[in-house]
């Protein structure tokens, strides 16, 4: 039992919450009927919290010299990651709940029961403020009930207050059909509210060490959610538009007015930075161009996504194959965290055939893709795949040679595709990702780039030495330049366990100067021997 919510507990809560959302993803998708039957709330929440976990994995140990406490810093990273990765109405609202939670407790020495209650109240206020026209019977009602119950407990006992809040949220969720006609017609509860209940149950599990088996309230009708008419007032809008926006607060005021006149389901939330912050904008409209133009008028919109609801309501072409999984070999704690955040089962580097086979079987899936991440492990993976057939498991090995290729492959996974087609798409994505490794020479040798001495910096592209240098940062920048000279839109940097402080920042700054239209993502990989791994897509 934990009596306070420290930074480590925040990280476990995020990981546990993400795992729980993935377990309930399909169930929550089927509940989604408000405000339109797009059937993707569970998926959106998973993607939102995946972004939050990635933010924690990237920067959890970097505490500012002044400002929030360690737990406050972790919560703010979690909230910021959720904001930048938020998908759909529910994802955006969840990011604001987390932001209000973080803002409330960032400076308090310890988070106990009463502090948790105040954090839930702050999260509730932030969520209601984010929505232009709040509607009861949604996740807003559920979080408000959790906050009220936590305040009513009037206790410093953190696990007890968390339990009270989670129970109250579940009870409020069960009442949502009484408040929202669309839910009553469908005989289901609110999808976003169900997702929040899953997260609160995950918090209780982290604090108590005991998992709460709290299924969603049983629907009163077997009618599929995807066939339910959307709520009155929303069916006139055909598109969902969402984008991130860098803009000052005063410009966002005008943006809200412009978008409110164009459509409904408007949510505009920011990260609280002054004078110019990052905002997540979500609206349902008919005039997509006008919505994007309103964003351009306010600031710099990016990551623009447009969804046509008529497409979302259609059934997938072909059967959806259940029981899939991915097994990835990873050397380095940061790399392992990135793969785990993508829902993969992670196996430590240089595994045996038996260890890989055990990992495949542990997934419980009938179809598994394995990403070995080096040539030696590829042979082991192929042997494990052959053995897996004895247990009725179909295994396909995507021949990745670097973790950056595995990240590219996992990014294109699509459970709606046939398994074989999905494997092909992953292999194509991995093959399109060129990779490089930067290390120090351990001995004298003659390479294709010339002779090297112990201690020289070597840059290997696709396994061959292309550059030999004396300065690590300069060589890293030079190999990125050489690779981008052949084309590329995105650079992925994985810093090794022995990488000097500021290495990825220096390479990122170099790319920004030389290649201003190239996107850069940097993560702490934690791999040995290689201070930097590079991927170019």
Coordinates of C-alpha atoms in Angstrom, one line a residue:
X1 CA 0.0 0.0 0.0
X2 CA 1.3 3.4 -0.9
X3 CA 0.5 6.4 1.3
X4 CA 1.7 9.0 -1.3
X5 CA 1.7 9.3 -5.0
X6 CA 5.4 9.8 -5.9
X7 CA 7.1 10.0 -9.3
X8 CA 7.6 6.3 -9.6
X9 CA 4.0 5.6 -8.8
X10 CA 3.0 8.2 -11.5
X11 CA 5.0 6.2 -14.0
X12 CA 3.5 2.9 -12.9
X13 CA 0.0 4.5 -13.1
X14 CA 0.6 5.6 -16.7
X15 CA 1.9 2.2 -17.7
X16 CA -0.8 0.3 -15.9
X17 CA -3.5 2.6 -17.2
X18 CA -2.3 2.1 -20.8
X19 CA -2.2 -1.6 -20.4
X20 CA -5.7 -1.6 -19.0
X21 CA -7.0 0.6 -21.8
X22 CA -5.5 -1.8 -24.3
X23 CA -7.3 -4.7 -22.7
X24 CA -10.6 -2.8 -22.8
X25 CA -10.0 -1.0 -26.2
X26 CA -12.4 -3.1 -28.2
X27 CA -15.1 -2.9 -25.6
X28 CA -14.8 0.9 -25.3
X29 CA -14.8 1.3 -29.1
X30 CA -18.1 -0.6 -29.2
X31 CA -19.7 1.8 -26.6
X32 CA -18.9 4.9 -28.6
X33 CA -22.2 6.6 -29.8
X34 CA -21.8 10.2 -28.7
X35 CA -21.6 12.6 -30.4
X36 CA -21.2 10.5 -33.5
X37 CA -21.0 6.7 -34.0
X38 CA -17.3 6.7 -35.1
X39 CA -16.5 3.7 -32.9
X40 CA -13.0 4.8 -32.0
X41 CA -13.0 6.2 -28.4
X42 CA -11.1 3.2 -27.0
X43 CA -8.5 3.5 -29.7
X44 CA -8.2 7.3 -29.2
X45 CA -7.7 6.9 -25.5
X46 CA -5.0 4.2 -26.1
X47 CA -3.1 6.5 -28.5
X48 CA -3.5 9.5 -26.1
X49 CA -2.0 7.6 -23.2
X50 CA 0.7 6.0 -25.3
X51 CA 1.9 9.6 -26.1
X52 CA 1.8 10.3 -22.3
X53 CA 3.9 7.3 -21.5
X54 CA 6.4 8.2 -24.2
X55 CA 6.8 11.6 -22.7
X56 CA 7.5 10.1 -19.3
X57 CA 10.0 7.6 -20.8
X58 CA 11.8 10.5 -22.6
X59 CA 12.2 12.9 -19.7
X60 CA 11.1 11.5 -16.4
X61 CA 14.5 11.9 -14.7
X62 CA 15.2 15.4 -15.9
X63 CA 13.9 17.5 -13.0
X64 CA 14.1 21.3 -13.4
X65 CA 16.3 23.2 -11.0
X66 CA 13.3 25.1 -9.7
X67 CA 9.5 24.6 -10.0
X68 CA 7.5 21.4 -9.5
X69 CA 8.3 18.5 -7.3
X70 CA 9.4 15.2 -8.8
X71 CA 5.9 13.8 -8.8
X72 CA 4.6 17.1 -10.1
X73 CA 7.1 17.1 -12.9
X74 CA 6.2 13.5 -13.8
X75 CA 2.5 14.4 -13.9
X76 CA 3.1 17.5 -16.1
X77 CA 5.1 15.3 -18.5
X78 CA 2.3 12.9 -18.6
X79 CA -0.3 15.6 -19.2
X80 CA 1.9 17.3 -21.8
X81 CA 2.4 14.0 -23.7
X82 CA -1.3 13.3 -23.5
X83 CA -2.1 16.8 -24.9
X84 CA 0.3 16.5 -27.9
X85 CA -0.9 13.0 -28.7
X86 CA -4.6 13.5 -27.9
X87 CA -7.0 11.9 -30.4
X88 CA -10.7 12.7 -30.5
X89 CA -12.9 14.4 -28.0
X90 CA -12.3 12.0 -25.2
X91 CA -8.5 12.0 -25.7
X92 CA -8.5 15.8 -25.6
X93 CA -10.7 15.9 -22.5
X94 CA -8.5 13.3 -20.8
X95 CA -5.4 15.4 -21.4
X96 CA -7.1 18.3 -19.6
X97 CA -8.1 16.1 -16.7
X98 CA -4.4 15.2 -16.4
X99 CA -3.3 18.8 -16.8
X100 CA -5.7 20.0 -14.0
X101 CA -4.5 17.1 -11.8
X102 CA -0.9 18.0 -12.4
X103 CA -1.3 21.7 -11.9
X104 CA -3.0 21.2 -8.5
X105 CA -0.4 18.9 -6.9
X106 CA 2.8 20.0 -8.7
X107 CA 4.0 22.0 -5.8
X108 CA 2.7 20.1 -2.8
X109 CA 5.3 18.1 -0.9
X110 CA 3.2 14.9 -0.8
X111 CA 0.0 13.7 -2.6
X112 CA -2.2 12.0 0.0
X113 CA -6.0 11.6 0.1
X114 CA -7.0 15.2 0.4
X115 CA -4.5 16.3 -2.3
X116 CA -5.9 13.6 -4.6
X117 CA -9.4 15.0 -4.0
X118 CA -8.2 18.5 -4.9
X119 CA -6.4 17.2 -8.0
X120 CA -9.6 15.5 -9.2
X121 CA -11.5 18.7 -8.6
X122 CA -8.9 20.7 -10.6
X123 CA -9.0 18.1 -13.4
X124 CA -12.8 18.3 -13.5
X125 CA -12.7 22.1 -13.8
X126 CA -10.1 22.0 -16.6
X127 CA -12.2 19.4 -18.5
X128 CA -15.4 21.4 -18.3
X129 CA -13.6 24.6 -19.3
X130 CA -12.1 22.8 -22.3
X131 CA -15.5 22.0 -23.8
X132 CA -17.4 24.8 -25.5
X133 CA -20.8 23.2 -24.7
X134 CA -20.5 20.8 -21.8
X135 CA -23.0 17.9 -21.9
X136 CA -23.9 15.7 -18.9
X137 CA -23.9 12.0 -19.3
X138 CA -20.4 12.0 -20.6
X139 CA -16.9 11.7 -19.2
X140 CA -17.4 15.1 -17.7
X141 CA -20.1 13.7 -15.4
X142 CA -18.0 10.8 -14.5
X143 CA -14.9 12.8 -13.4
X144 CA -17.1 15.2 -11.5
X145 CA -18.6 12.4 -9.5
X146 CA -15.2 11.0 -8.8
X147 CA -14.0 14.4 -7.5
X148 CA -17.1 14.9 -5.3
X149 CA -16.8 11.5 -3.7
X150 CA -13.1 12.0 -3.1
X151 CA -13.8 15.4 -1.4
X152 CA -16.6 13.8 0.6
X153 CA -14.3 11.2 2.0
X154 CA -12.3 14.0 3.8
X155 CA -9.4 11.7 4.5
X156 CA -5.6 11.6 4.0
X157 CA -5.7 7.9 3.3
X158 CA -4.7 7.9 -0.3
X159 CA -5.7 4.3 -1.3
X160 CA -9.0 4.7 0.5
X161 CA -9.8 8.0 -1.3
X162 CA -8.8 6.6 -4.6
X163 CA -11.0 3.7 -4.1
X164 CA -14.0 5.9 -3.2
X165 CA -13.4 8.0 -6.3
X166 CA -13.2 5.0 -8.6
X167 CA -16.4 3.5 -7.2
X168 CA -18.3 6.8 -7.5
X169 CA -17.0 7.1 -11.1
X170 CA -18.4 3.6 -11.9
X171 CA -21.7 4.5 -10.4
X172 CA -21.9 7.7 -12.3
X173 CA -21.0 5.8 -15.5
X174 CA -23.9 3.4 -15.0
X175 CA -26.3 6.4 -14.8
X176 CA -25.1 8.1 -18.0
X177 CA -27.9 6.5 -20.2
X178 CA -30.4 8.3 -18.0
X179 CA -28.8 11.7 -18.8
X180 CA -28.0 11.3 -22.5
X181 CA -30.8 10.1 -25.0
X182 CA -28.3 8.7 -27.5
X183 CA -26.9 6.3 -24.8
X184 CA -30.4 5.3 -23.7
X185 CA -31.4 4.5 -27.3
X186 CA -28.3 2.4 -27.7
X187 CA -28.5 0.7 -24.3
X188 CA -24.9 1.5 -23.5
X189 CA -22.9 3.7 -21.2
X190 CA -20.6 6.6 -22.2
X191 CA -17.4 5.4 -23.9
X192 CA -15.1 8.2 -22.6
X193 CA -16.5 7.8 -19.1
X194 CA -15.8 4.1 -19.3
X195 CA -12.2 4.9 -20.3
X196 CA -11.8 7.2 -17.3
X197 CA -13.1 4.5 -15.0
X198 CA -10.5 2.1 -16.3
X199 CA -7.8 4.7 -15.5
X200 CA -9.0 5.3 -12.0
X201 CA -9.1 1.5 -11.4
X202 CA -5.5 1.4 -12.6
X203 CA -4.6 4.1 -10.1
X204 CA -6.2 2.0 -7.3
X205 CA -4.3 -1.0 -8.4
X206 CA -1.0 0.9 -8.3
X207 CA -1.7 2.2 -4.8
X208 CA -3.0 -1.0 -3.3
X209 CA -1.3 -3.7 -5.4
X210 CA -4.8 -5.3 -6.0
X211 CA -6.5 -5.3 -9.3
X212 CA -10.2 -4.3 -9.2
X213 CA -12.4 -6.4 -11.5
X214 CA -15.0 -3.8 -12.4
X215 CA -16.7 -4.7 -15.7
X216 CA -18.6 -2.0 -17.6
X217 CA -22.4 -1.9 -16.8
X218 CA -24.1 -4.4 -19.0
X219 CA -26.0 -2.9 -22.0
X220 CA -29.7 -3.1 -21.9
X221 CA -29.8 -3.8 -25.7
X222 CA -27.7 -6.0 -28.0
X223 CA -28.0 -3.4 -30.8
X224 CA -24.5 -2.6 -32.1
X225 CA -23.3 0.8 -31.2
X226 CA -22.1 1.5 -34.8
X227 CA -25.6 1.4 -36.1
X228 CA -27.1 4.0 -33.7
X229 CA -28.0 7.3 -35.1
X230 CA -25.8 10.1 -33.8
X231 CA -27.2 12.5 -31.3
X232 CA -29.7 15.1 -32.6
X233 CA -27.8 18.3 -33.7
X234 CA -24.7 16.6 -34.8
X235 CA -25.7 14.7 -37.9
X236 CA -25.4 17.8 -40.1
X237 CA -21.7 17.9 -39.7
X238 CA -19.8 15.4 -41.9
X239 CA -16.1 15.8 -40.9
X240 CA -14.0 15.7 -37.7
X241 CA -11.0 18.1 -37.9
X242 CA -8.2 18.0 -35.4
X243 CA -4.8 19.8 -35.3
X244 CA -2.1 21.1 -33.0
X245 CA -1.7 24.9 -33.0
X246 CA 1.1 27.1 -31.8
X247 CA -0.5 30.5 -31.0
X248 CA -0.9 33.1 -28.3
X249 CA -4.0 32.9 -26.0
X250 CA -5.6 36.1 -27.4
X251 CA -5.6 34.6 -30.9
X252 CA -7.2 31.4 -29.7
X253 CA -10.2 33.4 -28.4
X254 CA -11.0 34.5 -32.0
X255 CA -10.3 30.9 -33.2
X256 CA -12.9 29.5 -30.8
X257 CA -15.5 32.0 -32.0
X258 CA -14.8 31.2 -35.7
X259 CA -14.9 27.4 -35.2
X260 CA -18.0 27.6 -33.0
X261 CA -19.8 29.3 -35.9
X262 CA -18.7 26.5 -38.3
X263 CA -19.7 23.4 -36.4
X264 CA -20.1 21.6 -33.1
X265 CA -18.2 19.3 -30.6
X266 CA -15.6 22.1 -30.3
X267 CA -12.8 21.5 -27.9
X268 CA -9.7 23.8 -27.7
X269 CA -7.2 23.1 -25.0
X270 CA -3.7 24.4 -24.3
X271 CA -0.6 23.5 -22.3
X272 CA -0.7 26.7 -20.2
X273 CA 2.6 28.2 -21.5
X274 CA 2.8 32.0 -21.9
X275 CA 2.9 34.1 -24.0
X276 CA 2.6 31.5 -26.8
X277 CA 1.5 27.9 -26.1
X278 CA 0.6 24.7 -27.9
X279 CA -3.2 24.0 -28.3
X280 CA -5.1 20.9 -29.3
X281 CA -8.1 21.8 -31.5
X282 CA -11.0 19.5 -32.2
X283 CA -14.2 20.3 -34.1
X284 CA -16.9 18.8 -36.3
X285 CA -17.7 20.8 -39.4
X286 CA -18.8 20.6 -43.0
X287 CA -16.3 23.1 -44.3
X288 CA -12.9 21.6 -43.6
X289 CA -11.0 24.3 -45.5
X290 CA -12.6 27.1 -43.4
X291 CA -11.7 25.3 -40.2
X292 CA -8.0 24.9 -41.2
X293 CA -8.0 28.6 -42.4
X294 CA -9.2 29.7 -39.0
X295 CA -6.2 27.8 -37.5
X296 CA -3.8 29.5 -39.9
X297 CA -5.3 32.9 -39.0
X298 CA -4.7 32.2 -35.3
X299 CA -1.1 30.8 -35.5
X300 CA 0.7 27.8 -36.9
X301 CA -1.4 24.6 -37.3
X302 CA 0.2 21.2 -37.8
X303 CA -0.5 17.5 -37.4
X304 CA -3.8 18.2 -39.2
X305 CA -6.1 15.2 -39.4
X306 CA -9.5 15.1 -41.1
X307 CA -12.0 12.2 -40.7
X308 CA -15.2 11.7 -42.7
X309 CA -17.8 10.2 -40.4
X310 CA -19.5 8.3 -43.2
X311 CA -16.2 6.3 -43.7
X312 CA -16.0 5.6 -40.0
X313 CA -19.5 4.1 -39.9
X314 CA -18.7 1.6 -42.6
X315 CA -17.6 -1.9 -41.7
X316 CA -14.0 -2.9 -42.4
X317 CA -13.5 -4.6 -45.8
X318 CA -12.8 -8.2 -44.8
X319 CA -12.8 -10.0 -41.5
X320 CA -11.0 -8.6 -38.5
X321 CA -8.5 -11.1 -37.3
X322 CA -8.3 -11.2 -33.5
X323 CA -5.5 -12.5 -31.3
X324 CA -2.4 -10.7 -32.8
X325 CA 0.7 -9.6 -31.0
X326 CA 4.2 -8.3 -31.7
X327 CA 7.4 -9.6 -30.0
X328 CA 10.5 -7.3 -30.2
X329 CA 14.1 -7.8 -29.2
X330 CA 15.5 -4.7 -27.4
X331 CA 18.8 -3.9 -25.9
X332 CA 18.4 -0.8 -23.7
X333 CA 15.8 0.2 -21.1
X334 CA 14.6 3.3 -23.1
X335 CA 14.2 1.3 -26.3
X336 CA 12.3 -1.4 -24.3
X337 CA 10.0 1.3 -22.9
X338 CA 9.3 2.6 -26.4
X339 CA 8.4 -0.8 -27.7
X340 CA 6.2 -1.6 -24.7
X341 CA 4.4 1.7 -25.2
X342 CA 3.5 0.4 -28.7
X343 CA 2.0 -2.7 -27.1
X344 CA 4.8 -5.1 -28.0
X345 CA 6.2 -7.9 -25.8
X346 CA 9.8 -7.1 -25.2
X347 CA 12.6 -9.6 -25.0
X348 CA 16.2 -8.6 -23.8
X349 CA 19.0 -8.6 -26.4
X350 CA 20.7 -11.7 -27.7
X351 CA 17.9 -14.1 -26.8
X352 CA 17.9 -17.9 -27.3
X353 CA 15.4 -19.7 -29.5
X354 CA 13.7 -20.9 -26.3
X355 CA 13.5 -17.5 -24.8
X356 CA 11.9 -16.0 -28.0
X357 CA 9.5 -19.0 -28.2
X358 CA 8.5 -18.4 -24.6
X359 CA 7.8 -14.8 -25.4
X360 CA 5.7 -15.7 -28.4
X361 CA 3.7 -18.2 -26.4
X362 CA 3.3 -15.7 -23.5
X363 CA 1.3 -13.3 -25.7
X364 CA -1.5 -15.8 -26.0
X365 CA -2.0 -14.7 -29.6
X366 CA -2.6 -17.0 -32.6
X367 CA -0.6 -14.7 -34.9
X368 CA 2.6 -13.0 -33.9
X369 CA 5.1 -10.8 -35.7
X370 CA 8.7 -10.9 -34.4
X371 CA 11.1 -8.0 -34.9
X372 CA 14.7 -9.2 -34.2
X373 CA 16.6 -6.0 -34.7
X374 CA 19.9 -7.5 -35.7
X375 CA 21.1 -10.1 -38.2
X376 CA 22.2 -12.7 -35.6
X377 CA 18.9 -12.6 -33.8
X378 CA 17.0 -12.9 -37.1
X379 CA 18.2 -16.5 -37.4
X380 CA 17.1 -17.3 -33.9
X381 CA 13.7 -15.7 -34.6
X382 CA 13.2 -17.8 -37.6
X383 CA 14.0 -20.9 -35.6
X384 CA 11.5 -19.8 -32.9
X385 CA 8.9 -19.2 -35.6
X386 CA 9.3 -22.7 -36.9
X387 CA 8.9 -24.1 -33.4
X388 CA 5.9 -22.0 -32.7
X389 CA 3.9 -23.7 -35.5
X390 CA 4.0 -26.9 -33.3
X391 CA 1.7 -24.9 -30.9
X392 CA -0.6 -23.7 -33.5
X393 CA 0.9 -20.2 -33.6
X394 CA 1.6 -18.5 -36.9
X395 CA 4.7 -16.4 -36.6
X396 CA 6.2 -14.0 -39.2
X397 CA 9.6 -12.5 -38.8
X398 CA 10.1 -9.0 -40.2
X399 CA 13.9 -8.8 -40.8
X400 CA 14.7 -5.6 -38.9
X401 CA 18.3 -4.8 -38.3
X402 CA 17.9 -1.8 -36.0
X403 CA 15.5 -0.7 -33.3
X404 CA 14.6 2.4 -35.4
X405 CA 13.4 0.1 -38.2
X406 CA 11.2 -1.8 -35.6
X407 CA 9.7 1.5 -34.5
X408 CA 8.9 2.3 -38.1
X409 CA 7.3 -1.1 -38.5
X410 CA 5.2 -0.9 -35.4
X411 CA 3.9 2.6 -36.3
X412 CA 2.1 1.1 -39.4
X413 CA 0.4 -1.9 -37.7
X414 CA -3.3 -2.1 -38.4
X415 CA -5.4 -4.7 -36.8
X416 CA -8.1 -4.3 -39.5
X417 CA -5.8 -5.6 -42.2
X418 CA -5.3 -9.3 -42.9
X419 CA -2.4 -10.5 -40.9
X420 CA -0.3 -11.3 -44.0
X421 CA -1.0 -7.8 -45.4
X422 CA -0.1 -6.2 -42.1
X423 CA 3.3 -8.1 -42.0
X424 CA 4.0 -6.9 -45.6
X425 CA 3.2 -3.3 -44.6
X426 CA 5.5 -3.5 -41.6
X427 CA 8.3 -5.0 -43.6
X428 CA 7.9 -2.2 -46.2
X429 CA 8.0 0.4 -43.5
X430 CA 11.1 -1.2 -41.9
X431 CA 12.8 -1.4 -45.3
X432 CA 12.1 2.2 -46.0
X433 CA 13.8 3.3 -42.8
X434 CA 17.6 3.7 -43.3
X435 CA 19.6 3.2 -40.2
X436 CA 23.0 4.2 -38.8
X437 CA 25.0 3.4 -35.7
X438 CA 27.7 5.6 -34.2
X439 CA 30.3 4.1 -31.9
X440 CA 34.0 4.2 -30.8
X441 CA 36.5 1.9 -32.5
X442 CA 37.8 -0.7 -30.1
X443 CA 40.8 -1.7 -32.1
X444 CA 42.9 -0.8 -35.2
X445 CA 41.3 -1.9 -38.4
X446 CA 41.1 -1.2 -42.1
X447 CA 37.5 -0.2 -43.1
X448 CA 35.9 0.8 -46.4
X449 CA 36.2 4.4 -45.2
X450 CA 39.9 4.0 -44.4
X451 CA 42.0 2.9 -41.5
X452 CA 40.8 3.5 -37.9
X453 CA 42.6 3.5 -34.5
X454 CA 41.2 2.6 -31.1
X455 CA 39.0 5.5 -29.8
X456 CA 38.1 6.9 -33.3
X457 CA 34.5 7.6 -33.8
X458 CA 32.9 5.3 -36.4
X459 CA 29.6 6.0 -38.2
X460 CA 28.1 2.9 -39.8
X461 CA 25.3 3.2 -42.3
X462 CA 23.4 -0.1 -43.0
X463 CA 26.2 -2.0 -41.3
X464 CA 29.2 -0.5 -43.3
X465 CA 31.6 2.2 -42.0
X466 CA 31.0 5.4 -43.9
X467 CA 32.7 8.0 -41.7
X468 CA 35.7 8.0 -39.3
X469 CA 36.0 11.0 -37.0
X470 CA 37.5 12.2 -33.8
X471 CA 34.6 14.2 -32.3
X472 CA 31.4 12.3 -31.5
X473 CA 29.0 15.2 -32.0
X474 CA 30.5 16.3 -35.3
X475 CA 30.5 12.7 -36.6
X476 CA 26.9 12.2 -35.6
X477 CA 25.9 15.4 -37.4
X478 CA 27.9 14.4 -40.4
X479 CA 26.3 11.0 -40.8
X480 CA 22.8 12.5 -40.5
X481 CA 23.7 15.0 -43.2
X482 CA 25.0 12.2 -45.4
X483 CA 21.8 10.1 -45.0
X484 CA 19.5 13.1 -45.5
X485 CA 21.4 13.9 -48.7
X486 CA 19.6 10.9 -50.1
X487 CA 16.2 12.1 -49.0
X488 CA 14.1 11.9 -45.8
X489 CA 11.3 13.6 -43.9
X490 CA 11.8 12.3 -40.4
X491 CA 14.9 11.5 -38.2
X492 CA 14.7 9.3 -35.2
X493 CA 17.6 9.5 -32.6
X494 CA 18.2 7.0 -29.9
X495 CA 20.8 8.0 -27.3
X496 CA 22.9 5.3 -25.8
X497 CA 23.6 4.7 -22.2
X498 CA 27.1 6.3 -22.5
X499 CA 26.0 9.2 -24.7
X500 CA 27.2 12.5 -23.4
X501 CA 24.6 15.0 -22.1
X502 CA 23.2 17.1 -24.9
X503 CA 24.2 14.9 -27.8
X504 CA 20.8 14.5 -29.2
X505 CA 20.0 18.2 -28.6
X506 CA 23.1 19.1 -30.6
X507 CA 22.2 16.9 -33.5
X508 CA 18.6 18.1 -33.4
X509 CA 19.8 21.7 -33.5
X510 CA 22.1 20.9 -36.4
X511 CA 19.2 19.3 -38.4
X512 CA 17.0 22.3 -37.7
X513 CA 19.7 24.6 -39.2
X514 CA 20.6 22.5 -42.2
X515 CA 17.3 20.7 -42.9
X516 CA 14.5 22.9 -41.6
X517 CA 11.7 20.9 -43.1
X518 CA 12.8 17.6 -41.5
X519 CA 11.0 16.4 -38.4
X520 CA 13.3 15.1 -35.5
X521 CA 12.3 12.7 -32.7
X522 CA 14.9 12.0 -30.0
X523 CA 14.6 9.4 -27.2
X524 CA 16.8 7.9 -24.5
X525 CA 17.5 4.5 -25.9
X526 CA 19.9 3.2 -23.2
X527 CA 21.7 0.9 -25.6
X528 CA 25.3 -0.1 -24.8
X529 CA 28.3 0.5 -27.1
X530 CA 26.5 2.8 -29.5
X531 CA 26.1 6.4 -28.2
X532 CA 23.7 7.1 -31.0
X533 CA 21.4 5.1 -33.3
X534 CA 19.8 7.0 -36.2
X535 CA 16.8 6.3 -38.4
X536 CA 15.8 8.2 -41.5
X537 CA 12.3 7.8 -43.0

